[in-house]
CSV table of C-alpha atoms in Angstrom, one decimal:
chain,number,residue,atom,x,y,z
A,139,MET,CA,-90.9,-33.4,15.7
A,140,ARG,CA,-93.1,-31.6,13.2
A,141,LYS,CA,-92.3,-28.3,14.9
A,142,LEU,CA,-88.6,-29.1,14.8
A,143,ILE,CA,-88.8,-30.0,11.1
A,144,ARG,CA,-90.6,-26.7,10.4
A,145,TRP,CA,-88.0,-24.7,12.2
A,146,ILE,CA,-85.2,-26.4,10.3
A,147,ILE,CA,-86.9,-25.6,7.0
A,148,VAL,CA,-87.4,-22.0,8.0
A,149,ALA,CA,-83.7,-21.8,9.0
A,150,VAL,CA,-82.5,-23.3,5.8
A,151,VAL,CA,-84.6,-21.0,3.7
A,152,ALA,CA,-83.3,-18.0,5.7
A,153,ILE,CA,-79.7,-19.1,5.2
A,154,CYS,CA,-80.3,-19.6,1.5
A,155,SER,CA,-81.9,-16.2,1.1
A,156,SER,CA,-78.9,-14.6,3.0
A,157,VAL,CA,-76.4,-16.4,0.8
A,158,ALA,CA,-78.3,-15.2,-2.4
A,159,GLN,CA,-78.4,-11.6,-1.1
A,160,THR,CA,-74.7,-11.7,-0.3
A,161,ALA,CA,-73.9,-13.1,-3.8
A,162,THR,CA,-75.9,-10.3,-5.4
A,163,ALA,CA,-74.1,-7.6,-3.4
A,164,GLN,CA,-70.7,-9.3,-4.2
A,165,ASP,CA,-71.3,-9.4,-8.0
A,166,GLY,CA,-72.1,-5.7,-8.0
A,167,THR,CA,-75.8,-6.0,-8.8
A,168,ILE,CA,-78.1,-3.2,-7.6
A,169,VAL,CA,-81.5,-4.6,-6.7
A,170,PHE,CA,-83.9,-1.7,-7.0
A,171,THR,CA,-87.3,-1.9,-5.3
A,172,PRO,CA,-89.8,0.9,-6.0
A,173,GLN,CA,-92.2,1.6,-3.2
A,174,TRP,CA,-95.2,0.1,-5.0
A,175,THR,CA,-96.2,-2.5,-7.5
A,176,ALA,CA,-95.5,-2.0,-11.3
A,177,GLN,CA,-97.1,1.2,-12.8
A,178,ALA,CA,-96.1,4.4,-14.6
A,179,GLN,CA,-95.1,6.0,-11.4
A,180,PHE,CA,-91.7,4.2,-12.0
A,181,ALA,CA,-91.5,4.6,-15.8
A,182,GLY,CA,-88.1,6.2,-15.9
A,183,TYR,CA,-86.5,3.2,-14.2
A,184,TYR,CA,-88.1,0.8,-16.6
A,185,VAL,CA,-86.9,3.0,-19.5
A,186,ALA,CA,-83.4,3.0,-18.1
A,187,MET,CA,-83.4,-0.8,-17.9
A,188,GLU,CA,-85.1,-1.4,-21.3
A,189,LYS,CA,-83.1,1.2,-23.2
A,190,GLY,CA,-79.8,0.0,-21.8
A,191,PHE,CA,-78.9,3.1,-19.8
A,192,TYR,CA,-77.9,1.1,-16.8
A,193,SER,CA,-75.8,-1.4,-18.7
A,194,GLU,CA,-74.2,1.5,-20.7
A,195,ALA,CA,-73.1,2.9,-17.3
A,196,GLY,CA,-71.5,-0.5,-16.4
A,197,LEU,CA,-74.2,-1.4,-14.0
A,198,LYS,CA,-76.0,-4.6,-13.2
A,199,VAL,CA,-79.5,-3.7,-12.1
A,200,LYS,CA,-82.5,-5.8,-11.2
A,201,ILE,CA,-86.0,-4.2,-10.6
A,202,GLU,CA,-88.0,-6.2,-8.0
A,203,HIS,CA,-91.3,-4.8,-6.8
A,204,PRO,CA,-92.6,-5.2,-3.3
A,205,SER,CA,-96.0,-6.8,-2.5
A,206,ALA,CA,-99.0,-4.6,-1.8
A,207,THR,CA,-98.8,-5.3,2.0
A,208,ARG,CA,-95.0,-5.4,2.6
A,209,PRO,CA,-93.2,-2.0,2.3
A,210,ALA,CA,-90.2,-1.7,0.2
A,211,MET,CA,-88.2,-0.4,3.2
A,212,ASP,CA,-88.6,-3.8,4.7
A,213,ARG,CA,-86.6,-5.2,1.8
A,214,LEU,CA,-84.0,-2.5,2.2
A,215,ASN,CA,-83.6,-3.2,5.9
A,216,ALA,CA,-83.3,-6.9,5.2
A,217,ASN,CA,-80.6,-6.3,2.5
A,218,GLU,CA,-82.9,-7.7,-0.2
A,219,CYS,CA,-82.4,-4.6,-2.2
A,220,GLN,CA,-79.8,-1.8,-2.4
A,221,ALA,CA,-82.1,1.1,-3.5
A,222,THR,CA,-85.7,2.0,-3.1
A,223,THR,CA,-88.0,5.0,-3.6
A,224,LEU,CA,-89.5,6.9,-0.7
A,225,GLN,CA,-91.6,10.0,-0.3
A,226,LEU,CA,-89.7,12.8,1.5
A,227,CYS,CA,-91.9,12.6,4.6
A,228,GLN,CA,-91.3,8.8,4.9
A,229,ALA,CA,-87.6,9.4,4.6
A,230,LEU,CA,-87.6,11.9,7.4
A,231,GLU,CA,-89.4,9.4,9.7
A,232,TYR,CA,-87.0,6.6,8.9
A,233,ILE,CA,-83.9,8.9,9.5
A,234,GLU,CA,-85.3,10.3,12.7
A,235,GLY,CA,-86.1,6.8,13.8
A,236,GLY,CA,-82.4,5.7,13.5
A,237,THR,CA,-82.2,4.4,9.9
A,238,PRO,CA,-79.5,6.5,8.1
A,239,LEU,CA,-80.4,7.1,4.4
A,240,VAL,CA,-79.0,9.0,1.4
A,241,ASN,CA,-81.1,10.6,-1.3
A,242,ILE,CA,-79.3,9.9,-4.5
A,243,LEU,CA,-81.9,11.2,-6.9
A,244,GLN,CA,-85.1,13.3,-6.4
A,245,THR,CA,-87.7,13.0,-9.1
A,246,SER,CA,-90.8,14.6,-7.5
A,247,MET,CA,-90.8,18.4,-7.3
A,248,ASN,CA,-94.5,18.7,-6.3
A,249,ASN,CA,-97.0,17.0,-4.0
A,250,ALA,CA,-99.6,14.7,-5.6
A,251,MET,CA,-101.8,13.9,-2.6
A,252,VAL,CA,-105.5,14.9,-2.5
A,253,ILE,CA,-108.6,14.2,-0.3
A,254,VAL,CA,-111.7,13.3,-2.2
A,255,SER,CA,-115.0,13.6,-0.4
A,256,ALA,CA,-118.1,11.6,-1.0
A,257,ARG,CA,-121.4,13.2,-2.1
A,258,GLY,CA,-119.7,16.4,-3.3
A,259,LYS,CA,-118.8,17.7,0.2
A,260,ASP,CA,-115.9,20.0,1.0
A,261,PRO,CA,-113.3,18.0,2.9
A,262,LEU,CA,-112.6,21.0,5.2
A,263,THR,CA,-116.2,20.9,6.5
A,264,GLN,CA,-116.1,17.2,7.4
A,265,LYS,CA,-114.8,17.3,11.0
A,266,GLY,CA,-114.5,13.8,12.5
A,267,ALA,CA,-115.0,12.1,9.1
A,268,LYS,CA,-113.9,8.6,8.3
A,269,VAL,CA,-111.1,9.0,5.9
A,270,GLY,CA,-109.2,6.2,4.0
A,271,ILE,CA,-105.4,6.2,4.4
A,272,TRP,CA,-102.8,3.7,2.9
A,273,SER,CA,-101.7,1.0,5.4
A,274,VAL,CA,-98.1,1.1,4.1
A,275,GLY,CA,-97.7,4.8,4.7
A,276,PHE,CA,-97.7,7.9,2.4
A,277,GLY,CA,-100.2,9.9,4.6
A,278,GLN,CA,-97.9,11.9,6.9
A,279,LEU,CA,-98.9,15.3,5.5
A,280,ALA,CA,-102.6,14.5,5.7
A,281,ILE,CA,-102.2,13.6,9.4
A,282,CYS,CA,-100.4,16.9,10.0
A,283,MET,CA,-103.1,18.8,8.1
A,284,SER,CA,-105.9,17.1,10.0
A,285,LYS,CA,-104.3,18.1,13.4
A,286,LYS,CA,-103.3,21.5,12.4
A,287,ASP,CA,-106.8,22.4,11.0
A,288,HIS,CA,-108.6,20.6,13.9
A,289,LEU,CA,-110.5,18.3,11.6
A,290,ASN,CA,-109.9,15.3,13.8
A,291,TYR,CA,-110.3,12.8,11.0
A,292,GLN,CA,-110.8,9.1,11.9
A,293,TRP,CA,-108.2,7.3,9.8
A,294,VAL,CA,-109.3,4.0,8.3
A,295,ARG,CA,-106.4,2.1,6.8
A,296,PHE,CA,-106.6,0.2,3.5
A,297,ALA,CA,-104.0,-1.9,1.6
A,298,GLN,CA,-104.9,-0.7,-1.9
A,299,ASN,CA,-107.7,0.2,-4.3
A,300,ILE,CA,-110.7,2.4,-3.8
A,301,ASN,CA,-113.5,-0.1,-3.1
A,302,LEU,CA,-113.9,0.9,0.6
A,303,PHE,CA,-114.7,4.4,-0.4
A,304,LEU,CA,-116.9,3.5,-3.3
A,305,SER,CA,-118.9,1.2,-1.1
A,306,GLY,CA,-119.9,4.1,1.1
A,307,ALA,CA,-118.0,3.0,4.2
A,308,LEU,CA,-115.9,6.2,4.1
A,309,ASP,CA,-116.7,9.8,4.1
A,310,ALA,CA,-113.6,10.6,2.2
A,311,THR,CA,-110.3,9.1,1.1
A,312,LEU,CA,-106.7,10.1,0.5
A,313,ALA,CA,-105.7,9.6,-3.2
A,314,MET,CA,-102.7,10.4,-5.4
A,315,SER,CA,-103.5,12.7,-8.3
A,316,TYR,CA,-101.8,10.2,-10.6
A,317,ASN,CA,-103.4,7.1,-9.2
A,318,GLU,CA,-106.5,6.7,-7.1
A,319,TYR,CA,-107.9,10.0,-8.3
A,320,TYR,CA,-108.1,8.6,-11.8
A,321,GLN,CA,-109.3,5.2,-10.6
A,322,LEU,CA,-112.3,7.0,-9.0
A,323,ILE,CA,-113.1,8.7,-12.2
A,324,GLN,CA,-112.8,5.5,-14.2
A,325,ALA,CA,-115.2,3.9,-11.7
A,326,GLY,CA,-117.8,6.5,-12.6
A,327,LEU,CA,-117.6,8.9,-9.7
A,328,GLU,CA,-118.4,12.5,-10.5
A,329,ILE,CA,-115.8,14.6,-8.8
A,330,SER,CA,-116.2,18.4,-8.5
A,331,ASP,CA,-113.5,20.9,-7.6
A,332,LYS,CA,-115.4,21.5,-4.3
A,333,SER,CA,-115.0,17.8,-3.2
A,334,VAL,CA,-111.3,17.7,-3.8
A,335,TYR,CA,-108.6,19.1,-1.4
A,336,ARG,CA,-105.2,19.4,-3.2
A,337,PHE,CA,-102.4,19.6,-0.6
A,338,CYS,CA,-100.1,21.4,-3.1
A,339,ASP,CA,-102.5,24.3,-3.3
A,340,HIS,CA,-103.0,24.8,0.5
A,341,GLY,CA,-99.4,25.3,1.8
A,342,TYR,CA,-98.4,21.7,1.8
A,343,ASN,CA,-96.5,21.4,-1.5
A,344,VAL,CA,-93.8,19.1,-0.2
A,345,GLN,CA,-91.8,16.9,-2.6
A,346,GLU,CA,-92.6,13.2,-2.7
A,347,ASP,CA,-90.6,10.5,-4.6
A,348,GLY,CA,-86.9,10.2,-4.4
A,349,VAL,CA,-84.4,7.3,-4.7
A,350,TYR,CA,-82.7,6.3,-1.4
A,351,MET,CA,-79.9,4.0,-0.3
A,352,ALA,CA,-78.9,2.9,3.2
A,353,ARG,CA,-76.1,5.4,4.1
A,354,ASP,CA,-73.5,2.6,4.9
A,355,TYR,CA,-74.1,0.9,1.5
A,356,TYR,CA,-73.9,4.3,-0.2
A,357,MET,CA,-70.6,5.2,1.5
A,358,ALA,CA,-69.1,1.9,0.3
A,359,HIS,CA,-70.4,2.2,-3.3
A,360,LYS,CA,-70.5,5.9,-4.1
A,361,GLU,CA,-69.5,5.6,-7.7
A,362,GLN,CA,-72.0,2.8,-8.4
A,363,ALA,CA,-74.7,4.9,-6.7
A,364,LYS,CA,-73.9,8.0,-8.7
A,365,LYS,CA,-74.0,6.0,-12.0
A,366,PHE,CA,-77.3,4.5,-11.0
A,367,ALA,CA,-78.7,8.0,-10.3
A,368,GLN,CA,-77.5,9.4,-13.6
A,369,ALA,CA,-78.8,6.5,-15.6
A,370,SER,CA,-82.2,6.7,-13.8
A,371,LYS,CA,-82.3,10.5,-14.5
A,372,LYS,CA,-81.5,9.8,-18.2
A,373,GLY,CA,-84.4,7.3,-18.2
A,374,TRP,CA,-86.9,9.9,-16.9
A,375,GLU,CA,-85.6,12.5,-19.4
A,376,TRP,CA,-86.1,10.1,-22.2
A,377,ALA,CA,-89.6,9.2,-21.0
A,378,ALA,CA,-90.6,12.9,-21.0
A,379,GLN,CA,-89.5,13.0,-24.7
A,380,HIS,CA,-91.0,9.7,-25.8
A,381,PRO,CA,-94.3,9.2,-23.8
A,382,ASP,CA,-95.8,6.7,-26.3
A,383,GLU,CA,-92.9,4.3,-26.3
A,384,THR,CA,-92.5,4.7,-22.6
A,385,LEU,CA,-96.1,3.6,-22.2
A,386,ASP,CA,-95.3,0.5,-24.1
A,387,ILE,CA,-92.5,-0.2,-21.7
A,388,VAL,CA,-94.6,0.4,-18.7
A,389,MET,CA,-97.3,-2.0,-19.9
A,390,LYS,CA,-94.7,-4.7,-20.3
A,391,TYR,CA,-93.8,-4.4,-16.6
A,392,VAL,CA,-97.5,-4.1,-15.7
A,393,ASP,CA,-98.4,-7.3,-17.6
A,394,GLU,CA,-95.4,-9.2,-16.1
A,395,GLY,CA,-96.6,-8.2,-12.6
A,396,HIS,CA,-100.2,-9.2,-13.4
A,397,ILE,CA,-101.4,-5.8,-12.2
A,398,ALA,CA,-105.1,-5.0,-12.6
A,399,THR,CA,-105.0,-1.8,-14.6
A,400,ASN,CA,-105.3,-0.6,-18.2
A,401,ARG,CA,-103.4,1.4,-20.8
A,402,VAL,CA,-105.7,4.4,-20.4
A,403,MET,CA,-105.1,4.6,-16.7
A,404,GLN,CA,-101.3,4.2,-17.2
A,405,ARG,CA,-101.3,6.9,-19.8
A,406,LEU,CA,-103.0,9.3,-17.4
A,407,MET,CA,-100.6,8.3,-14.7
A,408,LEU,CA,-97.5,8.9,-16.8
A,409,LYS,CA,-98.7,12.3,-17.9
A,410,GLU,CA,-99.4,13.4,-14.3
A,411,ILE,CA,-96.1,12.0,-13.0
A,412,LEU,CA,-94.1,13.9,-15.6
A,413,ARG,CA,-96.0,17.1,-14.8
A,414,LEU,CA,-95.3,16.7,-11.0
A,415,GLN,CA,-91.5,16.5,-11.9
A,416,VAL,CA,-91.5,20.0,-13.2
A,417,ASP,CA,-90.8,22.6,-10.4
A,418,ARG,CA,-93.5,25.3,-10.2
A,419,GLU,CA,-91.1,28.1,-10.0
A,420,SER,CA,-88.2,27.2,-12.3
A,421,LYS,CA,-90.5,25.3,-14.8
A,422,LYS,CA,-87.7,22.7,-15.0
A,423,ARG,CA,-87.0,19.1,-14.0
A,424,GLU,CA,-84.5,19.8,-11.3
A,425,PHE,CA,-83.9,16.3,-9.9
A,426,ARG,CA,-82.9,17.7,-6.5
A,427,LEU,CA,-84.2,18.0,-3.0
A,428,ARG,CA,-85.3,21.6,-2.3
A,429,PRO,CA,-84.0,22.8,1.1
A,430,ASP,CA,-87.1,24.8,1.8
A,431,MET,CA,-89.4,21.8,1.3
A,432,VAL,CA,-87.2,19.6,3.5
A,433,LYS,CA,-87.4,22.3,6.2
A,434,GLN,CA,-91.2,22.7,5.8
A,435,ALA,CA,-91.9,19.0,6.0
A,436,SER,CA,-89.7,18.4,8.9
A,437,GLN,CA,-91.1,21.3,10.9
A,438,LEU,CA,-94.7,20.3,10.2
A,439,MET,CA,-94.0,16.8,11.4
A,440,VAL,CA,-92.3,18.0,14.5
A,441,GLU,CA,-95.2,20.4,15.3
A,442,ASN,CA,-97.7,17.6,14.9
A,443,GLY,CA,-95.8,15.0,16.9
A,444,MET,CA,-94.7,12.8,14.0
A,445,LEU,CA,-91.0,13.6,14.6
A,446,LYS,CA,-89.2,14.2,17.9
A,447,ARG,CA,-86.7,16.5,16.2
A,448,GLU,CA,-86.2,18.4,13.0
A,449,VAL,CA,-84.3,16.4,10.4
A,450,LYS,CA,-81.8,18.6,8.4
A,451,LEU,CA,-81.1,18.5,4.7
A,452,GLY,CA,-77.6,17.3,5.4
A,453,GLU,CA,-79.0,14.1,6.9
A,454,LEU,CA,-80.6,13.3,3.6
A,455,ILE,CA,-77.8,13.9,1.1
A,456,GLU,CA,-74.1,13.2,1.0
A,457,ASN,CA,-72.1,15.4,3.4
């Protein structure tokens, strides 16, 4: 009887959740789920919300973050949100795996991933090393690099934070130049240029964050999607011009999410995120997928067994 009652409760909760999601879709609300918990990585979207750019565009928008252990794409697949952020390599994996997506706005123009080694060692000399990697993804290029350069890293997955590395359990760890890299510095780790491998400087400068929608949703709501992209772009442009006020807005979301961070960390993150949005060649924020980077990422992932076929640019954008 208890099992029956438990199953009834689960079914009722599922039905109520489905009804709520349907209602959200019907009233035109876009639920936007960034790929991580609240931080300056998503400042432009917070700005667009708080400065009224979404409402000015006639949009109803909710920003709902994922948990640290449940990827945002799970929410998109479950129709719990209509838009999310993904790194380019992640998007390629999902599309090749049978999940059609559309990139409606590209914010990153440069790669932020680094490998930080313990005890001042060069990551390229650490064959077979135990290297930390995020359990929710983000490490596709690192896996390609390890195979291509015959480093044979032993990947050790972690949910978040840097404690595993600081405890000495790892020889090295993946980090984002706007996030874990600064966490390590704040923790007192002395990091030399020799002990840091920056992917963008070694032939792996592949774009990262962009905003994606399920292709079927996008096709049915094109105007809404375009307005959301334009308002989000406006938020990022405003953030670049008003970093101090943007930081105030970021800290509001951080505090509401009870995120263990501080203002100094978020200031550093915001500065680095804005730097990564400027294309190295044009020196501009282009807000577009670069065809050469899509091709490079796709070919690397095919060559290293992470994709069965090359994903073309046309599969990522409206065509």
